[in-house]
Short mmCIF file of C-alpha atoms and ligand atoms in Angstrom, two decimals:
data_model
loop_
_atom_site.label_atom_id
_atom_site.label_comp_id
_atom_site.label_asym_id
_atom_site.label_seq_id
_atom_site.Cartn_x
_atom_site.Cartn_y
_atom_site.Cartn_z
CA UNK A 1 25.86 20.39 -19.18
CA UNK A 2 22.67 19.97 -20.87
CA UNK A 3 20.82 22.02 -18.42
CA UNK A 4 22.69 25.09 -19.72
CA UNK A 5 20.61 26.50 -22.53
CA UNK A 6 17.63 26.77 -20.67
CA UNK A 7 18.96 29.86 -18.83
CA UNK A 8 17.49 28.60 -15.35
CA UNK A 9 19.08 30.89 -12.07
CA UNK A 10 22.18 30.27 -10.67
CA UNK A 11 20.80 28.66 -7.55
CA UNK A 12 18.66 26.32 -9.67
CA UNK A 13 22.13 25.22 -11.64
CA UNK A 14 23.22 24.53 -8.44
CA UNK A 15 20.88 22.97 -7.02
CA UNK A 16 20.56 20.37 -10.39
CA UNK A 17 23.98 19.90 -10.07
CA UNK A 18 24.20 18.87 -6.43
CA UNK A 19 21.10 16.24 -7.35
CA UNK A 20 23.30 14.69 -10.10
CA UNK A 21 21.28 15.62 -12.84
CA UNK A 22 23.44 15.25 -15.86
CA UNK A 23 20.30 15.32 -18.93
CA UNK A 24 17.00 16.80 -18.67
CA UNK A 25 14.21 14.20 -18.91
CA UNK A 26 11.71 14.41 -22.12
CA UNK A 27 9.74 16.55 -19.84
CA UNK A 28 12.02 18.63 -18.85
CA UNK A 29 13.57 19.26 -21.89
CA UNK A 30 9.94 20.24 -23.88
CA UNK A 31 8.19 22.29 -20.36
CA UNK A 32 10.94 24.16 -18.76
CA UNK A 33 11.33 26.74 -21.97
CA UNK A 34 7.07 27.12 -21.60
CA UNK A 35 7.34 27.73 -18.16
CA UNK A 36 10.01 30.21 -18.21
CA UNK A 37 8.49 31.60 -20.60
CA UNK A 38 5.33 32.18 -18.59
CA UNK A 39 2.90 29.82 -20.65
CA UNK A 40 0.23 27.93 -19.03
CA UNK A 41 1.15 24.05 -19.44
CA UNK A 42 -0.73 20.99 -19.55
CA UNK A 43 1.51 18.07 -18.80
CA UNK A 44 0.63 14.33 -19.36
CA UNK A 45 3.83 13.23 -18.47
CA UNK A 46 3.27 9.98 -16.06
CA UNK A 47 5.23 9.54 -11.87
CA UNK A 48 8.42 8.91 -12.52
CA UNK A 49 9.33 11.13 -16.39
CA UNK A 50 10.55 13.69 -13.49
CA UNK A 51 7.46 15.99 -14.02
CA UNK A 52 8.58 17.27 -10.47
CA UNK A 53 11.73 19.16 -11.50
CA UNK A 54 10.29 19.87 -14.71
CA UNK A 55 7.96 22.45 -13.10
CA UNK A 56 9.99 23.51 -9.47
CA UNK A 57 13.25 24.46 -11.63
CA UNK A 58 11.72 27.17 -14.01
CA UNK A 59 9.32 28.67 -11.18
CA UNK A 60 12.01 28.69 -8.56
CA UNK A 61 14.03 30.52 -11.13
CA UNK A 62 11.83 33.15 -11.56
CA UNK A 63 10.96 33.35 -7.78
CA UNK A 64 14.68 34.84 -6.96
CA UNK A 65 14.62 35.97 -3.71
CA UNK A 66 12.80 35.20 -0.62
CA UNK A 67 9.53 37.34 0.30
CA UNK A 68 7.71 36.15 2.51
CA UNK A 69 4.46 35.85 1.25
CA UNK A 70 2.97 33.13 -0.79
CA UNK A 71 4.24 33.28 -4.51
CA UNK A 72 4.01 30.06 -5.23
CA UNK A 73 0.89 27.48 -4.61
CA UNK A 74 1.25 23.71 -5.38
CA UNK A 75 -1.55 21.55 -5.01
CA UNK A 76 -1.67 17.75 -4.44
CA UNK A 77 -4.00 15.19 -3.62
CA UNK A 78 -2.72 13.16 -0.80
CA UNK A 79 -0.41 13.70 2.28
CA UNK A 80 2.86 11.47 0.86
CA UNK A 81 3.17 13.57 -2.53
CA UNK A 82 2.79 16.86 -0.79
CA UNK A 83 5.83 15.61 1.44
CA UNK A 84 7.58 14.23 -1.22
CA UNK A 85 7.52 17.66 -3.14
CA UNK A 86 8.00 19.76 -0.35
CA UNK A 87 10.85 17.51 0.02
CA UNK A 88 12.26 17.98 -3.86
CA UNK A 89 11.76 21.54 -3.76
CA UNK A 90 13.93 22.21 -0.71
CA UNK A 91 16.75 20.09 -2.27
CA UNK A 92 16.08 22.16 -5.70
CA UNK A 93 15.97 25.56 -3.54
CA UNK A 94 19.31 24.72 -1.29
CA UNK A 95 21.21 27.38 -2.15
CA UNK A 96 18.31 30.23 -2.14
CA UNK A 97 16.76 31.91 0.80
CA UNK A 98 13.61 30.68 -0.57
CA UNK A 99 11.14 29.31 1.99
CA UNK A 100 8.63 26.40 1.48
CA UNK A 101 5.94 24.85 4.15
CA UNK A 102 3.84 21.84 3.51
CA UNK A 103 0.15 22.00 5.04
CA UNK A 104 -1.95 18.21 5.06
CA UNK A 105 -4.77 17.09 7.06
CA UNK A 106 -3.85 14.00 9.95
CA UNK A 107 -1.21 16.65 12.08
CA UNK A 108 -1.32 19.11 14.23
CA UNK A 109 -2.01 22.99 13.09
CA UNK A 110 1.14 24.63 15.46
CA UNK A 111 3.73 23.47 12.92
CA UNK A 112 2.07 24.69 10.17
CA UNK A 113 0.39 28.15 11.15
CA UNK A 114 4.03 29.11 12.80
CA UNK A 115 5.41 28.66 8.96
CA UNK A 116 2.85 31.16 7.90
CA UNK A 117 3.28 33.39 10.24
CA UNK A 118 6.98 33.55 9.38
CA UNK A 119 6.46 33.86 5.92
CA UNK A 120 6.74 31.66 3.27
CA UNK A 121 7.36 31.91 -0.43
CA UNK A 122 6.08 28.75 -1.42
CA UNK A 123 3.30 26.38 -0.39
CA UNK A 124 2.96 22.60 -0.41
CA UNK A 125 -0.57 21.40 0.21
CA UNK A 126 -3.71 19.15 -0.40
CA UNK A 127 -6.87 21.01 -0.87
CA UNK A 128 -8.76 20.03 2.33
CA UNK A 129 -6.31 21.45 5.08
CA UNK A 130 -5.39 24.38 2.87
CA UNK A 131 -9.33 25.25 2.86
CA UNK A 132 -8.50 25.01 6.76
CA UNK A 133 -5.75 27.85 7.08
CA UNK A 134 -7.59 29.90 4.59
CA UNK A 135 -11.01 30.12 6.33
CA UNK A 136 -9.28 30.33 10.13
CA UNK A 137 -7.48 33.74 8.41
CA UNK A 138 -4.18 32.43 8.24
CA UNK A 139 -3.34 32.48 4.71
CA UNK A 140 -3.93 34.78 1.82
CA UNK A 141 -3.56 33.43 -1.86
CA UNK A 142 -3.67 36.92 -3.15
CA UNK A 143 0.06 37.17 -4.36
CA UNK A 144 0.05 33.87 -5.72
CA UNK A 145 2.29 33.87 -9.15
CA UNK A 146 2.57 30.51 -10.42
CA UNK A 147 -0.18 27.49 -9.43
CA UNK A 148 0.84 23.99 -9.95
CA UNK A 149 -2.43 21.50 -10.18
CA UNK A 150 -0.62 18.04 -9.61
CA UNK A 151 -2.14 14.57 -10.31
CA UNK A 152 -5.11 16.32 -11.43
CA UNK A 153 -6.63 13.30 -12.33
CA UNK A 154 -6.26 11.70 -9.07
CA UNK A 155 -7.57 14.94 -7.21
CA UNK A 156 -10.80 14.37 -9.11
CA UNK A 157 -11.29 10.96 -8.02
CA UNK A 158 -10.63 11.93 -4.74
CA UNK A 159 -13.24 13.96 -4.65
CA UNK A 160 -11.18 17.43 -4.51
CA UNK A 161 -12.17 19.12 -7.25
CA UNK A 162 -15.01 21.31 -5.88
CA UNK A 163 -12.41 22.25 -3.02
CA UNK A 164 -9.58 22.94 -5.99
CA UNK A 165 -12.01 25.28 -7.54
CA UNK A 166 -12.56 27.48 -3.57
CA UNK A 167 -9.05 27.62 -3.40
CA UNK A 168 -8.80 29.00 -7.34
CA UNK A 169 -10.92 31.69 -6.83
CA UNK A 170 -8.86 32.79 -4.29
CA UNK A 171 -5.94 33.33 -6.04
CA UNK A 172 -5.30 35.87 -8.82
CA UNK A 173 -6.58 35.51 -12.43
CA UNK A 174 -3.32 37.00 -13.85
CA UNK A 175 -1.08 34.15 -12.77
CA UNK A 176 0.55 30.93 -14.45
CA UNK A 177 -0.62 27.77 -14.21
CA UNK A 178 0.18 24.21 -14.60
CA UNK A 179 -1.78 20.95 -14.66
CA UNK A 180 -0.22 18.01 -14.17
CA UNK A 181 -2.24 14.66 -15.02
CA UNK A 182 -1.67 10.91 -16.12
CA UNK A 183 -5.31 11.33 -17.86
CA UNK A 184 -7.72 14.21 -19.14
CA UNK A 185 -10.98 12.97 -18.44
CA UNK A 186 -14.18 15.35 -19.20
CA UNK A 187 -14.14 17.13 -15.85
CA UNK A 188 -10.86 17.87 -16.08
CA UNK A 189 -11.28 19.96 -19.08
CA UNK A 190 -13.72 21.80 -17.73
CA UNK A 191 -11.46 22.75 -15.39
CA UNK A 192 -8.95 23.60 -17.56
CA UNK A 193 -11.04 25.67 -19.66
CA UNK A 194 -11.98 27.24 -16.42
CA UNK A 195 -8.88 27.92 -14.69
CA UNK A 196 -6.13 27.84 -18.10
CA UNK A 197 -5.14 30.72 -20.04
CA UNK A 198 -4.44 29.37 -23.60
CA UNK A 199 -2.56 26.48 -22.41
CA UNK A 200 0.29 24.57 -24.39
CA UNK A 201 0.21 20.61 -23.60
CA UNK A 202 3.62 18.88 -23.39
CA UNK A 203 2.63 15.11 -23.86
CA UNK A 204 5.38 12.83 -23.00
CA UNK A 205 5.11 9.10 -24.43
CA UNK A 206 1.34 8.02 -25.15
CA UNK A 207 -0.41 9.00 -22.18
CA UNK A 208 -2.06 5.61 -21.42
CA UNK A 209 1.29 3.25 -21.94
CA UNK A 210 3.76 1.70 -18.97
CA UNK A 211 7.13 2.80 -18.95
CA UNK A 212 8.73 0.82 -21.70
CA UNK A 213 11.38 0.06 -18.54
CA UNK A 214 8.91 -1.86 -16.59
CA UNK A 215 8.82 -5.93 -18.00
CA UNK A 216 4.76 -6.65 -16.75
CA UNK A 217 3.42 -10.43 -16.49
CA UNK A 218 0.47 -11.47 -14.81
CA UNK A 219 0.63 -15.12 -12.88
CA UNK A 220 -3.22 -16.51 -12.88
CA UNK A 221 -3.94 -18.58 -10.08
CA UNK A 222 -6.33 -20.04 -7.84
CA UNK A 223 -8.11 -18.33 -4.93
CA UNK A 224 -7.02 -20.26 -2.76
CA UNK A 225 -3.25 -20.53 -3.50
CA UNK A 226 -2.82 -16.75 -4.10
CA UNK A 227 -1.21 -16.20 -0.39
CA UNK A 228 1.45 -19.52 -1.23
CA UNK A 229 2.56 -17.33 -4.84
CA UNK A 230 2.90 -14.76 -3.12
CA UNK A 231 5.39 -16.01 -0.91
CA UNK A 232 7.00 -18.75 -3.46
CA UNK A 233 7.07 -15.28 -5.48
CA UNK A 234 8.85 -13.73 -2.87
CA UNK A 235 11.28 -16.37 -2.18
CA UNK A 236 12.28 -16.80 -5.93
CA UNK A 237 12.74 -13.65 -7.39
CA UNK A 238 16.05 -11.87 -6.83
CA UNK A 239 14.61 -8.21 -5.72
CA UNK A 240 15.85 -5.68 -3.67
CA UNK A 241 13.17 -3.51 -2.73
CA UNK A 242 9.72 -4.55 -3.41
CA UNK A 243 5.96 -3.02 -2.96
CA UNK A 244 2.92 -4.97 -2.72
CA UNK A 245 -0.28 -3.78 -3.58
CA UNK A 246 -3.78 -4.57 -2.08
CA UNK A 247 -7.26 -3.28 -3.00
CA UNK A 248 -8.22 -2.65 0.83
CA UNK A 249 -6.56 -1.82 3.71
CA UNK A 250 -8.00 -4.33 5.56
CA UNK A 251 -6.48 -6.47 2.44
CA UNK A 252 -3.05 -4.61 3.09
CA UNK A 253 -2.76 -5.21 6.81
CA UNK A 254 -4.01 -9.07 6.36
CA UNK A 255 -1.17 -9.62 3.31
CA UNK A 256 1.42 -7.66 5.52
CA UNK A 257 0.40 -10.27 8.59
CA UNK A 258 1.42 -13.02 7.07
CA UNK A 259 4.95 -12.11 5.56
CA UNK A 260 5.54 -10.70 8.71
CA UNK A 261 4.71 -14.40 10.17
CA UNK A 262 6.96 -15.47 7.34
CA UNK A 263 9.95 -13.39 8.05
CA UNK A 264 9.85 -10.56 5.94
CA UNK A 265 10.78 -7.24 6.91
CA UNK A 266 7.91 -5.32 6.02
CA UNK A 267 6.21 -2.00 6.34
CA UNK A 268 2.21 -0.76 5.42
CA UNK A 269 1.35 2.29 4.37
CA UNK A 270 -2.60 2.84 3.71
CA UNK A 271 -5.19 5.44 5.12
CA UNK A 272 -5.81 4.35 8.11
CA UNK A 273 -2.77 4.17 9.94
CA UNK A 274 -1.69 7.80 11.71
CA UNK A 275 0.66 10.22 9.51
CA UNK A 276 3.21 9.39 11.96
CA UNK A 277 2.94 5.35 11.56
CA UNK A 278 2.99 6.04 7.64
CA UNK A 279 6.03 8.73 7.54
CA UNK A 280 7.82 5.79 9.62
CA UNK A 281 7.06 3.05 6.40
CA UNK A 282 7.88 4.90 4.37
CA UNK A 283 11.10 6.24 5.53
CA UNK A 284 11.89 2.43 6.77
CA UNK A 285 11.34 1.22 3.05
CA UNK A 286 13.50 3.91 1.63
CA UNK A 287 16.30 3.32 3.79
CA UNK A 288 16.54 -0.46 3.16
CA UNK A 289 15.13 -1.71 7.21
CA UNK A 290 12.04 -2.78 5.38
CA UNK A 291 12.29 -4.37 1.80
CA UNK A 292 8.60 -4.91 1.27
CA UNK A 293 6.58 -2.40 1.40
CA UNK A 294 2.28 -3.26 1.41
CA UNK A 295 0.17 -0.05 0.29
CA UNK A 296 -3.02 0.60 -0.95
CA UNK A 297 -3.50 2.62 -4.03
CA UNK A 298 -4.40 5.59 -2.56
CA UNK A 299 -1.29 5.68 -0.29
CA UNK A 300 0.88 5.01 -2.81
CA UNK A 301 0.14 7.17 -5.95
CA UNK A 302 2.84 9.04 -7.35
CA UNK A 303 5.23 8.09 -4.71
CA UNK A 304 8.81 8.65 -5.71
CA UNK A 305 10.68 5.40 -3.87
CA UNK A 306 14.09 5.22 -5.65
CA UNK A 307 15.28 1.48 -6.19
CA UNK A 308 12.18 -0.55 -6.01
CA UNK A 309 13.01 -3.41 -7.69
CA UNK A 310 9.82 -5.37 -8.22
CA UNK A 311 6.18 -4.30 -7.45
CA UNK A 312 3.18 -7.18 -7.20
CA UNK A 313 -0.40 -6.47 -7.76
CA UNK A 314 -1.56 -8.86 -5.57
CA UNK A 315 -4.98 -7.68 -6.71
CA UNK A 316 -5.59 -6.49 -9.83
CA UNK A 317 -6.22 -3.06 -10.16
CA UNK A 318 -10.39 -1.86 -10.09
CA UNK A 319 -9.65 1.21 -12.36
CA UNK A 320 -7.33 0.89 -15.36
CA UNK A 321 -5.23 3.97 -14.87
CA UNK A 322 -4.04 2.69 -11.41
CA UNK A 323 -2.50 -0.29 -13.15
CA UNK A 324 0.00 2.41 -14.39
CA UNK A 325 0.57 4.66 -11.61
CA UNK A 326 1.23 1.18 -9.80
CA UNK A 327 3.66 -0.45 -12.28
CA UNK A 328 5.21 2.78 -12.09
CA UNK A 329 7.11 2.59 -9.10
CA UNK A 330 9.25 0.57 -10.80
CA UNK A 331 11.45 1.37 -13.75
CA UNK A 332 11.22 4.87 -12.97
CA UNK A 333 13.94 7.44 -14.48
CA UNK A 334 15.02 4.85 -16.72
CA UNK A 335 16.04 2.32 -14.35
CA UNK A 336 14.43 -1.42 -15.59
CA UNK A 337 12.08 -3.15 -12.98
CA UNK A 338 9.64 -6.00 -13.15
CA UNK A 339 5.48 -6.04 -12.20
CA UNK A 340 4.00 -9.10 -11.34
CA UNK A 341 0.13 -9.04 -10.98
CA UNK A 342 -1.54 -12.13 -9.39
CA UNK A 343 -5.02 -12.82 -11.14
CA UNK A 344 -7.89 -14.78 -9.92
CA UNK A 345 -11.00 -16.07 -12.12
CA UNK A 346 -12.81 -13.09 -11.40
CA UNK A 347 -10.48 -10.52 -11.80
CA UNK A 348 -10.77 -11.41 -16.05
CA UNK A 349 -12.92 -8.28 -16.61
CA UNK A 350 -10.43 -6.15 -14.73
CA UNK A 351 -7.62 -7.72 -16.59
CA UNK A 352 -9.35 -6.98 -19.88
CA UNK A 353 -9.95 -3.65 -19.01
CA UNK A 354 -6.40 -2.89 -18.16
CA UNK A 355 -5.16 -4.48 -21.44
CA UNK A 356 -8.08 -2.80 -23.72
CA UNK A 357 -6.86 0.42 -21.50
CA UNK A 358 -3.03 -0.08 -22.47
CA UNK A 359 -3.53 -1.48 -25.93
CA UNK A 360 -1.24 -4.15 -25.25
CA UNK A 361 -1.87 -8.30 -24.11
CA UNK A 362 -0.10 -8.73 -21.09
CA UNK A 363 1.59 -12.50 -20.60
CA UNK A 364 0.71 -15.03 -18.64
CA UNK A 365 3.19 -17.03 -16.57
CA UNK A 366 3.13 -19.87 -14.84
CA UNK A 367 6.04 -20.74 -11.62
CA UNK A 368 8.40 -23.19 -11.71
CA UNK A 369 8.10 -25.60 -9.30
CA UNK A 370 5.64 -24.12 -7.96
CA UNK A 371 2.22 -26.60 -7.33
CA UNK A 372 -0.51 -25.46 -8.73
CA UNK A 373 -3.99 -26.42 -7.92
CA UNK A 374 -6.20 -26.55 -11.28
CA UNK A 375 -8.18 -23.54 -12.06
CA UNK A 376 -10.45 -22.64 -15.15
CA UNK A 377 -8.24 -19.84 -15.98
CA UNK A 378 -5.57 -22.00 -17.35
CA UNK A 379 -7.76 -23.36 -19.62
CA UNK A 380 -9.30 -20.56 -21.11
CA UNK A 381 -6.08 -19.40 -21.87
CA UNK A 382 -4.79 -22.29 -23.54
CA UNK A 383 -6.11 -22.17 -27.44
CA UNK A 384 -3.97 -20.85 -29.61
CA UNK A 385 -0.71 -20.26 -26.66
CA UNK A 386 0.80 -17.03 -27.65
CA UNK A 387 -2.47 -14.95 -27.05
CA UNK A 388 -2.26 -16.42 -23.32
CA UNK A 389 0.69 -18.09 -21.69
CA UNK A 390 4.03 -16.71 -22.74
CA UNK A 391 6.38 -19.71 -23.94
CA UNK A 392 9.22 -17.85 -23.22
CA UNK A 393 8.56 -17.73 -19.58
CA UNK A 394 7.60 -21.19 -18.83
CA UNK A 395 11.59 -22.25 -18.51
CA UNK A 396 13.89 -21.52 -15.55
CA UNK A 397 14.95 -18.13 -17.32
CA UNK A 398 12.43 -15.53 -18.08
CA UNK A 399 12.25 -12.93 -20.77
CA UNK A 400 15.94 -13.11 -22.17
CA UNK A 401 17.44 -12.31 -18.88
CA UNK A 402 15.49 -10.27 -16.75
CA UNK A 403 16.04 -11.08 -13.63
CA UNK A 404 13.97 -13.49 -12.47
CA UNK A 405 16.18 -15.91 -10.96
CA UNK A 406 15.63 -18.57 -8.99
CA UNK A 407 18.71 -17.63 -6.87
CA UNK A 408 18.19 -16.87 -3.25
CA UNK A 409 17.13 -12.68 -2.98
CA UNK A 410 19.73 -10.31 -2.45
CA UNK A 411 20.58 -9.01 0.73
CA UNK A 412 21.43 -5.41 0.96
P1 AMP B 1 9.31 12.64 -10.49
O1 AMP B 1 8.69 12.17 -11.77
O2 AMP B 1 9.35 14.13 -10.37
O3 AMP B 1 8.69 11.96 -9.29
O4 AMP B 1 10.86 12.20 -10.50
C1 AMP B 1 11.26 10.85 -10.50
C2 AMP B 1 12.73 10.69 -10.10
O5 AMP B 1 13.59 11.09 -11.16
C3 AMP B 1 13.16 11.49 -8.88
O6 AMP B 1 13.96 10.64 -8.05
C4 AMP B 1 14.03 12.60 -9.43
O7 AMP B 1 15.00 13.05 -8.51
C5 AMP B 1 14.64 11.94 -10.63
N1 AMP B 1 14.99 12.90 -11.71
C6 AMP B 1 14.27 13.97 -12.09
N2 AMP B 1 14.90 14.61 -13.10
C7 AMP B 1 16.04 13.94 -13.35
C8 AMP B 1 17.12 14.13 -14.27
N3 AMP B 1 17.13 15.11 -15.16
N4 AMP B 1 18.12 13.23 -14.22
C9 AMP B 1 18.10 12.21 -13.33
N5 AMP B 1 17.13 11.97 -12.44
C10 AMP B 1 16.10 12.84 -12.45
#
């Protein structure tokens, strides 16, 4: 087994092998030795490259047994990741007495200051509600070992960073840390010359590129038609498991309206619905009662949904790097998965943004059968056809095979 040689703890081999892990991921493979070796690491490795176990397997390691107080501090910026690695980490930790609690903002504190009160070895959190527990008395941050900065990128645009920096200067200087992050912009290399001790960076793939798994098209269309694509879309295309994304919630909850009055089974998941409400989409959409699944960016960065089978921009993406984390919910760990992204006249400068952003021209297709109503766009495109619409996807078959069928969806 190729996990083997890198001399991770018992428990950890067990715990890899009862999560099927046969091959470390390119991550994996160049950051566990670091992080055993108790370097400071700078990962650019995008959702998906399984940056998760990459970092939980060579600190849980070197954890061993339980203690009761905080060792182990992992920071993230919204409510669904923190869940989602609290989540990993207890499947990575099964058989350890290890002990991790998650602490967000939206629930109740009872839950959450009975976990520290018991003890735990390793914390889950996003910066705001950690703030909380830590200026109410309830948790110290002076054992911390090992500090895991996750979506780094995303924390900044959140607006987290000043809080990220209160919560560093309560932990020890001599301790490890890690920084996880899709993009290094300027502010966060302040931070990492602030808060890194000679770090090593373990770039995976060029940091600004899809997953080579993920086939990407972008259908232009009229204003007015985009609600009829998206449900001819929806009808066509043989997916299992799809997600939908909207710039607004307001956006979200409209789009999710109408497939509902169409028949779909679907879920939302944006910032304004109650943590309960969104634990209850999610968990719907993982286990197949919903198959579409509407979310705002925010919502829906870095979650880990296994099988999603097609995701659709139904607006383009504002900030370039979100066209990434979005396109990566499908054709993660290797699996192949399609992104459709609907584009209106005046999304152009966001569309040329993206593709200036990704180095790469992304095709234009048109429906089959579908009627379009003329707009401008199609023109603009037309001169010289290969820079715009994609001959190859203009027949019944797209892109030698890919599944874009015109067969009926699968049921699960
Ligand atoms: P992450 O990037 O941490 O969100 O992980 C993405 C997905 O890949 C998760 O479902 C992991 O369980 C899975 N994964 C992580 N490492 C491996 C591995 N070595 N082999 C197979 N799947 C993995």
């Amino acid at each position: 087994m190729a996990f083997l040689k890198f001399g991770l703890s018992a428990p950890m081999m067990e715990g890899v092998r009862a999560m099927g892990y046969t091959d470390p991921t390119p991550i994996q493979l160049r950051a566990i030795p670091l992080i055993l070796e108790g370097k400071d690491v700078i990962g650019s490795a995008q959702t998906g490259t399984g940056k998760t176990a990459a970092f939980a397997l060579p600190i849980l390691s070197k954890l061993g047994q339980h203690d009761a107080r905080p060792r182990v501090l992992i920071l993230e910026p919204t409510r669904e990741l923190a869940a989602q690695v609290e989540t990993a980490i207890r499947d990575f930790a099964r058989f350890t007495n290890l002990s991790v609690a998650v602490f967000f903002g939206g629930v109740g504190y009872g839950k959450q200051n009975d976990a520290l009160k018991t003890g735990v070895d390793i914390i889950v959190a996003t910066p705001g509600r950690l703030l909380d527990h830590i200026e109410q008395g309830n948790c110290q941050l002076n054992d911390i070992q090992h500090l895991v900065l996750d979506e780094a990128d995303r924390m900044l645009d959140m607006g987290f960073l000043p809080d990220v920096r209160r919560i560093l200067e309560r932990c020890p200087r001599s301790r490890q840390t890690l920084l996880f992050s899709a993009t290094v912009p300027p502010q966060i290399e302040t931070l990492i010359k602030w808060a890194m001790h000679n770090p090593e960076t373990v770039e995976i793939g060029a940091r600004r590129s899809p997953a080579e798994t993920v086939k990407h098209v972008i259908y232009p269309v009229a204003d007015a038609q985009k609600t009829d694509l998206l449900l001819a879309l929806l009808d066509r295309v043989n997916y299992d498991s799809v997600i939908i994304f909207c710039r607004t919630k307001h956006g979200a909850d409209r789009a999710a309206q109408l497939l509902k009055r169409n028949n779909h089974a679907v879920a939302v998941l944006h910032s304004n619905r109650t943590q309960r409400e969104r634990e209850q989409a999610l968990q719907g959409f993982r286990d197949g009662r919903f198959e579409v699944l509407v979310a705002t960016d925010i919502a829906a960065r870095g979650l880990d949904i296994a099988d999603v089978s097609h995701v659709i921009n139904y607006d383009v993406p504002q900030h370039p790097e979100d066209y990434i984390h979005r396109i990566g919910r499908t054709g993660r760990a290797e699996a192949t998965g399609d992104a459709f992204t609907l584009m209106v006249a005046e999304d152009c400068k966001h569309v040329a943004a993206i593709e200036r952003f990704i180095s790469q021209k992304i095709a234009r297709v048109k429906l089959e059968n579908f009627e379009y109503r003329y707009t401008a766009l199609f023109e603009e495109e037309k001169p010289g056809q290969p820079k715009g619409f994609d001959r190859r996807v203009t027949g019944a078959r797209v892109h030698g095979g890919y599944h874009f069928g015109f067969a009926k969806k699968r049921k699960r």
